[in-house]
XYZ file of C-alpha atoms in Angstrom:
437
model
C 178.037 156.255 138.935
C 178.854 156.883 142.375
C 179.542 160.360 143.345
C 183.145 161.435 144.960
C 183.064 163.475 148.252
C 186.259 164.909 149.503
C 187.180 164.769 152.916
C 186.363 168.445 152.982
C 182.888 168.203 152.755
C 182.251 166.184 155.340
C 180.399 167.602 158.116
C 181.523 167.340 161.569
C 178.952 164.803 162.183
C 180.621 162.154 159.417
C 184.212 163.166 160.430
C 183.368 161.570 164.075
C 182.186 158.103 162.332
C 185.208 157.783 160.094
C 188.531 159.344 162.310
C 190.717 156.761 163.023
C 192.196 158.476 165.786
C 191.093 157.383 169.694
C 188.269 159.256 170.683
C 189.289 162.103 173.612
C 187.937 164.936 174.911
C 189.323 167.116 173.060
C 187.402 166.020 169.827
C 184.215 165.476 171.620
C 184.506 169.186 173.104
C 185.199 170.113 169.378
C 181.957 168.639 168.040
C 179.964 172.005 166.249
C 177.469 173.395 168.447
C 178.046 171.846 171.129
C 179.133 174.399 173.935
C 175.775 176.120 172.920
C 173.798 173.596 175.231
C 177.072 172.374 177.378
C 176.934 176.047 179.104
C 173.214 176.802 180.106
C 173.198 173.068 180.559
C 175.589 173.134 183.129
C 174.232 176.497 184.822
C 170.972 174.758 185.009
C 172.161 171.600 186.535
C 173.719 173.149 188.958
C 170.896 173.766 191.244
C 169.856 170.285 191.452
C 173.314 169.337 194.037
C 171.650 171.525 195.885
C 167.926 170.481 196.517
C 168.359 167.541 198.642
C 171.278 169.326 200.957
C 169.172 172.346 201.763
C 165.664 170.706 202.052
C 167.752 168.619 204.990
C 169.957 171.700 206.369
C 166.279 173.850 206.148
C 164.037 171.470 208.312
C 166.202 169.839 210.453
C 167.554 173.831 211.809
C 163.134 174.655 212.218
C 162.705 171.391 213.180
C 165.776 169.955 215.242
C 164.721 166.295 214.110
C 167.086 164.431 211.253
C 164.305 161.896 210.585
C 161.836 164.617 209.641
C 164.204 166.506 207.716
C 165.012 163.351 205.602
C 161.542 162.650 205.166
C 160.666 165.652 203.752
C 163.612 165.699 200.932
C 162.347 161.852 200.342
C 159.309 163.261 199.384
C 160.461 165.513 196.898
C 162.957 162.430 195.835
C 159.989 160.024 195.314
C 158.044 162.937 193.592
C 160.796 163.589 191.027
C 161.320 159.947 190.265
C 157.709 159.283 189.702
C 157.326 162.027 187.296
C 160.587 162.337 185.774
C 160.100 159.828 183.255
C 156.645 161.300 182.213
C 158.688 164.475 181.933
C 161.603 163.066 179.582
C 159.157 161.230 177.664
C 156.943 164.424 177.075
C 159.934 165.967 176.667
C 160.465 163.512 173.454
C 157.449 164.190 172.218
C 156.967 167.735 172.308
C 160.514 169.063 172.815
C 162.488 169.773 175.344
C 162.018 173.601 175.148
C 157.831 173.026 175.737
C 158.160 170.799 178.905
C 161.250 173.039 180.732
C 159.734 176.677 180.477
C 156.368 175.605 182.581
C 158.423 172.903 184.689
C 160.845 175.769 185.848
C 157.990 178.429 186.881
C 156.490 175.486 188.525
C 159.572 174.832 190.424
C 160.773 178.181 191.943
C 157.828 179.181 193.018
C 157.100 175.536 195.275
C 160.529 175.435 196.229
C 159.803 179.518 197.331
C 156.537 178.156 199.466
C 158.468 175.226 200.777
C 161.124 177.767 202.644
C 158.254 180.087 203.743
C 156.213 176.844 205.316
C 159.474 175.326 206.657
C 160.368 178.599 208.393
C 156.347 179.365 209.606
C 156.709 176.303 211.214
C 153.833 174.502 209.701
C 152.830 170.973 210.476
C 154.687 168.319 208.382
C 151.326 167.181 206.061
C 152.313 170.877 204.263
C 155.713 170.607 204.389
C 155.017 167.684 202.193
C 152.557 169.073 200.509
C 154.551 171.677 199.167
C 157.574 169.103 198.727
C 155.335 167.295 195.945
C 155.512 170.174 193.015
C 158.776 171.130 194.041
C 160.308 167.400 193.248
C 158.049 166.817 190.358
C 158.711 169.858 188.567
C 162.851 169.547 189.032
C 163.797 170.074 185.193
C 165.996 166.911 183.792
C 168.517 168.859 182.470
C 170.760 166.019 182.324
C 168.893 163.608 180.161
C 167.989 166.596 177.611
C 171.949 167.309 177.419
C 172.689 163.366 176.828
C 169.857 163.393 174.474
C 171.341 166.314 172.228
C 174.803 164.330 172.457
C 172.939 161.485 170.942
C 171.773 164.024 168.164
C 175.087 165.241 167.528
C 176.850 162.268 167.416
C 174.800 159.365 166.606
C 176.603 155.723 166.639
C 179.894 157.609 166.755
C 182.515 156.059 169.143
C 182.348 159.921 171.296
C 178.971 158.341 172.485
C 181.078 156.661 175.357
C 183.033 159.694 176.073
C 180.234 162.179 175.774
C 178.894 159.528 178.749
C 181.926 160.413 180.635
C 181.803 163.528 180.160
C 178.816 163.992 181.371
C 179.259 162.241 184.707
C 182.086 164.097 185.133
C 179.753 167.104 185.047
C 177.126 165.997 187.396
C 179.853 165.269 190.037
C 181.895 168.534 189.363
C 177.831 170.118 190.473
C 177.726 167.572 192.997
C 181.220 168.961 194.091
C 180.080 172.533 194.446
C 175.961 172.022 194.967
C 176.520 170.774 198.568
C 179.582 173.722 199.566
C 177.371 176.286 198.258
C 174.415 174.773 199.547
C 176.339 174.415 202.891
C 178.066 177.726 202.942
C 175.091 179.386 202.517
C 172.845 177.290 204.914
C 175.255 177.621 207.854
C 176.711 181.242 207.390
C 174.082 183.355 205.688
C 170.366 182.024 206.777
C 169.013 178.198 207.059
C 166.930 178.966 203.809
C 168.934 180.740 201.986
C 170.069 177.656 200.185
C 166.743 176.428 199.173
C 165.982 180.427 197.994
C 169.396 179.967 195.883
C 168.486 176.820 194.685
C 165.062 177.923 193.157
C 166.750 180.694 191.505
C 169.390 179.480 189.904
C 166.878 177.248 188.778
C 164.490 179.430 186.823
C 167.419 181.311 185.335
C 169.717 178.547 184.354
C 166.921 176.770 183.310
C 165.297 179.587 180.514
C 168.311 179.987 179.380
C 168.806 176.097 178.553
C 165.169 176.373 177.293
C 166.703 179.393 174.156
C 168.788 177.120 172.789
C 166.223 175.370 170.610
C 168.701 174.565 167.169
C 170.520 171.414 169.216
C 167.629 169.769 171.078
C 166.474 166.087 169.410
C 163.602 166.876 166.513
C 160.303 166.186 167.655
C 158.912 163.215 167.137
C 162.285 162.117 164.762
C 164.501 159.304 165.489
C 167.441 161.865 166.918
C 169.846 160.961 164.604
C 169.137 163.374 161.224
C 167.038 160.141 159.713
C 163.206 161.373 158.692
C 162.305 157.919 159.107
C 158.939 157.485 161.662
C 160.018 155.940 164.561
C 157.088 154.184 166.960
C 157.514 154.985 170.168
C 157.875 152.683 173.074
C 158.076 153.474 176.924
C 161.676 153.368 177.861
C 160.743 150.886 180.589
C 159.633 148.039 178.223
C 163.074 147.494 177.393
C 164.376 144.903 179.498
C 167.632 146.294 180.009
C 166.122 149.684 181.080
C 164.679 148.326 184.132
C 167.757 146.615 184.842
C 169.666 149.579 184.844
C 167.052 151.266 187.166
C 167.894 148.601 189.756
C 171.350 149.653 189.504
C 170.754 153.223 189.865
C 168.681 153.040 192.878
C 171.683 151.577 194.537
C 173.317 153.997 193.538
C 171.243 156.799 194.926
C 171.118 155.218 197.859
C 174.618 156.072 198.202
C 174.002 159.583 197.488
C 170.965 159.384 200.140
C 173.244 157.861 202.285
C 176.154 159.711 202.817
C 173.743 163.140 203.105
C 172.412 162.663 205.863
C 174.394 160.861 207.535
C 177.914 163.011 207.019
C 176.015 166.120 208.564
C 174.811 164.121 211.374
C 178.681 162.722 211.984
C 179.925 166.345 211.751
C 176.862 168.238 213.904
C 177.642 165.077 216.213
C 181.865 166.345 216.274
C 180.599 170.278 216.524
C 181.686 170.912 212.679
C 178.892 171.559 211.039
C 180.678 173.121 208.542
C 182.310 169.976 207.412
C 179.605 168.025 205.881
C 180.190 170.065 202.628
C 183.703 169.681 203.072
C 183.345 165.770 203.066
C 180.587 165.475 200.730
C 182.836 167.583 198.474
C 185.548 165.027 198.653
C 183.246 161.681 198.124
C 181.781 163.909 194.809
C 185.586 164.458 193.542
C 186.095 161.491 193.949
C 183.238 160.315 191.299
C 184.620 163.346 189.283
C 188.329 161.999 188.733
C 187.402 158.565 188.185
C 184.381 159.688 185.291
C 187.346 161.753 183.610
C 189.674 158.737 183.451
C 186.496 156.602 182.159
C 186.352 158.820 179.169
C 190.109 158.705 178.898
C 190.558 155.361 178.610
C 190.514 153.399 175.395
C 187.983 150.290 177.009
C 188.284 146.980 175.318
C 186.195 144.773 178.105
C 182.486 144.594 177.273
C 180.501 147.562 179.012
C 178.108 144.554 180.887
C 181.851 143.561 182.168
C 183.002 146.774 183.421
C 179.392 147.239 185.234
C 179.688 144.411 186.977
C 183.316 144.379 188.009
C 183.002 148.188 188.872
C 179.514 147.897 190.518
C 181.224 145.452 193.332
C 184.213 147.406 194.073
C 181.429 149.846 194.783
C 179.590 147.504 197.202
C 182.767 146.451 198.753
C 184.219 150.345 199.452
C 180.562 151.049 200.755
C 180.047 148.184 203.005
C 183.214 150.076 205.131
C 181.477 153.213 205.878
C 179.669 152.754 209.063
C 182.878 151.510 210.717
C 184.646 154.916 210.112
C 184.857 156.995 212.841
C 186.869 159.965 212.252
C 187.048 162.788 209.684
C 190.068 161.269 208.072
C 189.099 157.595 207.866
C 185.359 158.831 206.283
C 187.311 161.393 203.453
C 189.228 158.242 202.719
C 186.416 156.224 202.539
C 184.256 158.868 200.634
C 187.094 158.703 198.386
C 187.072 155.510 197.618
C 183.203 155.392 196.812
C 183.189 158.268 194.903
C 186.034 156.480 192.500
C 183.341 153.667 192.215
C 180.452 155.302 191.412
C 180.949 156.824 187.933
C 182.477 154.020 186.364
C 179.039 152.367 187.040
C 177.010 155.683 186.187
C 179.301 156.029 182.815
C 178.496 152.181 181.697
C 174.829 152.510 182.480
C 174.336 155.108 180.217
C 176.774 153.940 177.704
C 174.384 150.893 177.845
C 171.000 153.520 177.041
C 172.186 154.040 173.513
C 172.476 150.363 172.114
C 169.315 149.356 174.261
C 167.342 152.170 173.632
C 165.719 153.213 170.331
C 166.650 157.043 169.922
C 162.714 158.330 170.131
C 162.679 157.281 173.401
C 166.027 158.338 175.057
C 165.471 161.089 176.782
C 162.849 159.247 178.564
C 164.950 156.140 179.502
C 167.705 158.791 180.419
C 164.945 160.356 182.754
C 163.539 156.679 184.515
C 167.683 156.406 185.237
C 168.401 160.034 187.356
C 164.714 159.286 188.866
C 165.908 155.615 190.013
C 168.538 157.729 191.154
C 166.514 160.074 192.768
C 164.166 157.122 194.175
C 166.901 155.501 196.297
C 168.142 158.668 197.523
C 164.655 159.386 198.576
C 164.581 155.992 200.208
C 167.735 156.888 201.926
C 167.765 159.516 203.711
C 164.753 158.472 204.979
C 165.993 155.680 206.211
C 169.415 157.070 207.287
C 167.621 159.916 209.133
C 165.727 156.971 211.113
C 168.712 155.247 212.230
C 170.477 158.456 212.914
C 167.517 159.792 214.996
C 167.194 156.103 217.030
C 170.631 154.636 217.002
C 174.392 156.036 216.914
C 176.151 158.646 215.003
C 176.995 156.949 211.740
C 174.337 154.455 212.250
C 172.973 156.236 208.150
C 176.084 154.744 207.020
C 174.225 151.336 206.645
C 171.626 152.197 204.022
C 174.450 152.601 201.256
C 175.882 149.244 202.260
C 172.652 147.883 202.363
C 171.517 149.518 198.567
C 174.385 148.533 197.309
C 174.595 144.738 198.258
C 171.366 144.276 197.144
C 171.332 146.190 193.978
C 174.212 143.739 192.933
C 172.848 140.960 194.084
C 170.059 142.291 191.171
C 173.143 142.584 188.683
C 174.439 139.509 189.180
C 171.063 137.694 188.732
C 170.258 139.789 185.567
C 173.381 140.433 183.539
C 172.379 138.466 180.532
C 169.221 141.317 179.809
C 171.719 143.928 179.242
C 173.500 142.308 176.166
C 173.640 144.868 173.218
C 173.599 144.109 169.260
C 177.071 142.600 168.100
C 179.909 145.037 166.710
C 180.015 144.974 163.024
C 177.139 143.446 161.572
C 174.097 145.506 160.500
C 171.187 145.550 163.570
C 168.251 146.838 164.123
C 169.029 148.782 167.342
C 166.766 147.996 170.711
C 163.069 147.824 169.560
C 160.456 150.207 168.148
C 160.984 148.798 164.386
C 164.116 151.269 163.836
C 165.701 151.535 160.453
C 168.543 149.117 160.535
C 172.237 150.581 161.439
C 175.731 149.445 160.916
C 177.819 149.730 164.163
C 181.176 149.707 162.971
């Protein structure tokens, strides 16, 4: 005889799957145990938004060249992009704490070494040598937080809300981070931005690593099942490869904006406006991210991604023509508002495309793609700013998003997810079949 479970006996996770109300931020934030990783996670990811701009401002101050500054920042970004997926894979296999503890120590030490070398007028090769471990050891807090949401929510409709919430959190850091780094570098000293970034990474990372109770179970499926999960590299999933290219284009926007805004504000004699303009850009991203999580979407995520990315490419294509602070602020706001839908939808698709045992790795491939696109963008934009007119670097976001849009249009069928309402084996890796509501 089947036993009856009363509503009062249901866990918060079970309630998430059966509630008839529309998913929202209030319901998300009432998830039991969520705040134990959200608050330290926010503190730990804050320095990431300070890293690139701190390196650019420090190296440009000591060398006088945006090209050299962009190259040093690019080495950091490439190093992060190459090592981040391996960090995610190790976190899936051995636990987030095991990866975070040594990582934040290496990052703090290498960041301080890079600062000393830059202030000592060290040769470029020495800056590059210090930039490699600085980028390789960047803690992947965002993917780790997203993986913890997966543990808490499973296949709940709140996963889309969680993806939007994480995008908003990321962009809040990109509002505060560049403002803080710019204020420190221009108001206190060119080295204080990178020194502060290293210190915050160490403290925030250790606090996040201390939250052992919410990290995904090592070797499990991330959702409470005890079935054995065969680990399949996330990049073997075709949809992840497509999303990685899409996120490369998003990275080109971040990198191109950072260098070009710094050069533009320097050319008009208002270097302090750099953080303000970049903050406006990030604020647009944050606001649209909030909207994405509050809307009950009826359109398929693949369609939303295509529409949103088209809007991003169109708005980014107008940046190079802006020649005033007000126009650039307005365009930057629009570009930022177009980025969040693409990020939110991309991260949401990972939930359906990738088995839980490889999800942290998949998230790090996407964040690594953003970092790689950003690294390439700061290099190319820095060269364009040095060799051509002020604002030439804004051509980089246009080129990066247009090329990524072409890939999305051509390969969008690879983003197909399981049909709702059927019992399916989600992703690859021989997962236990799960009913999709």
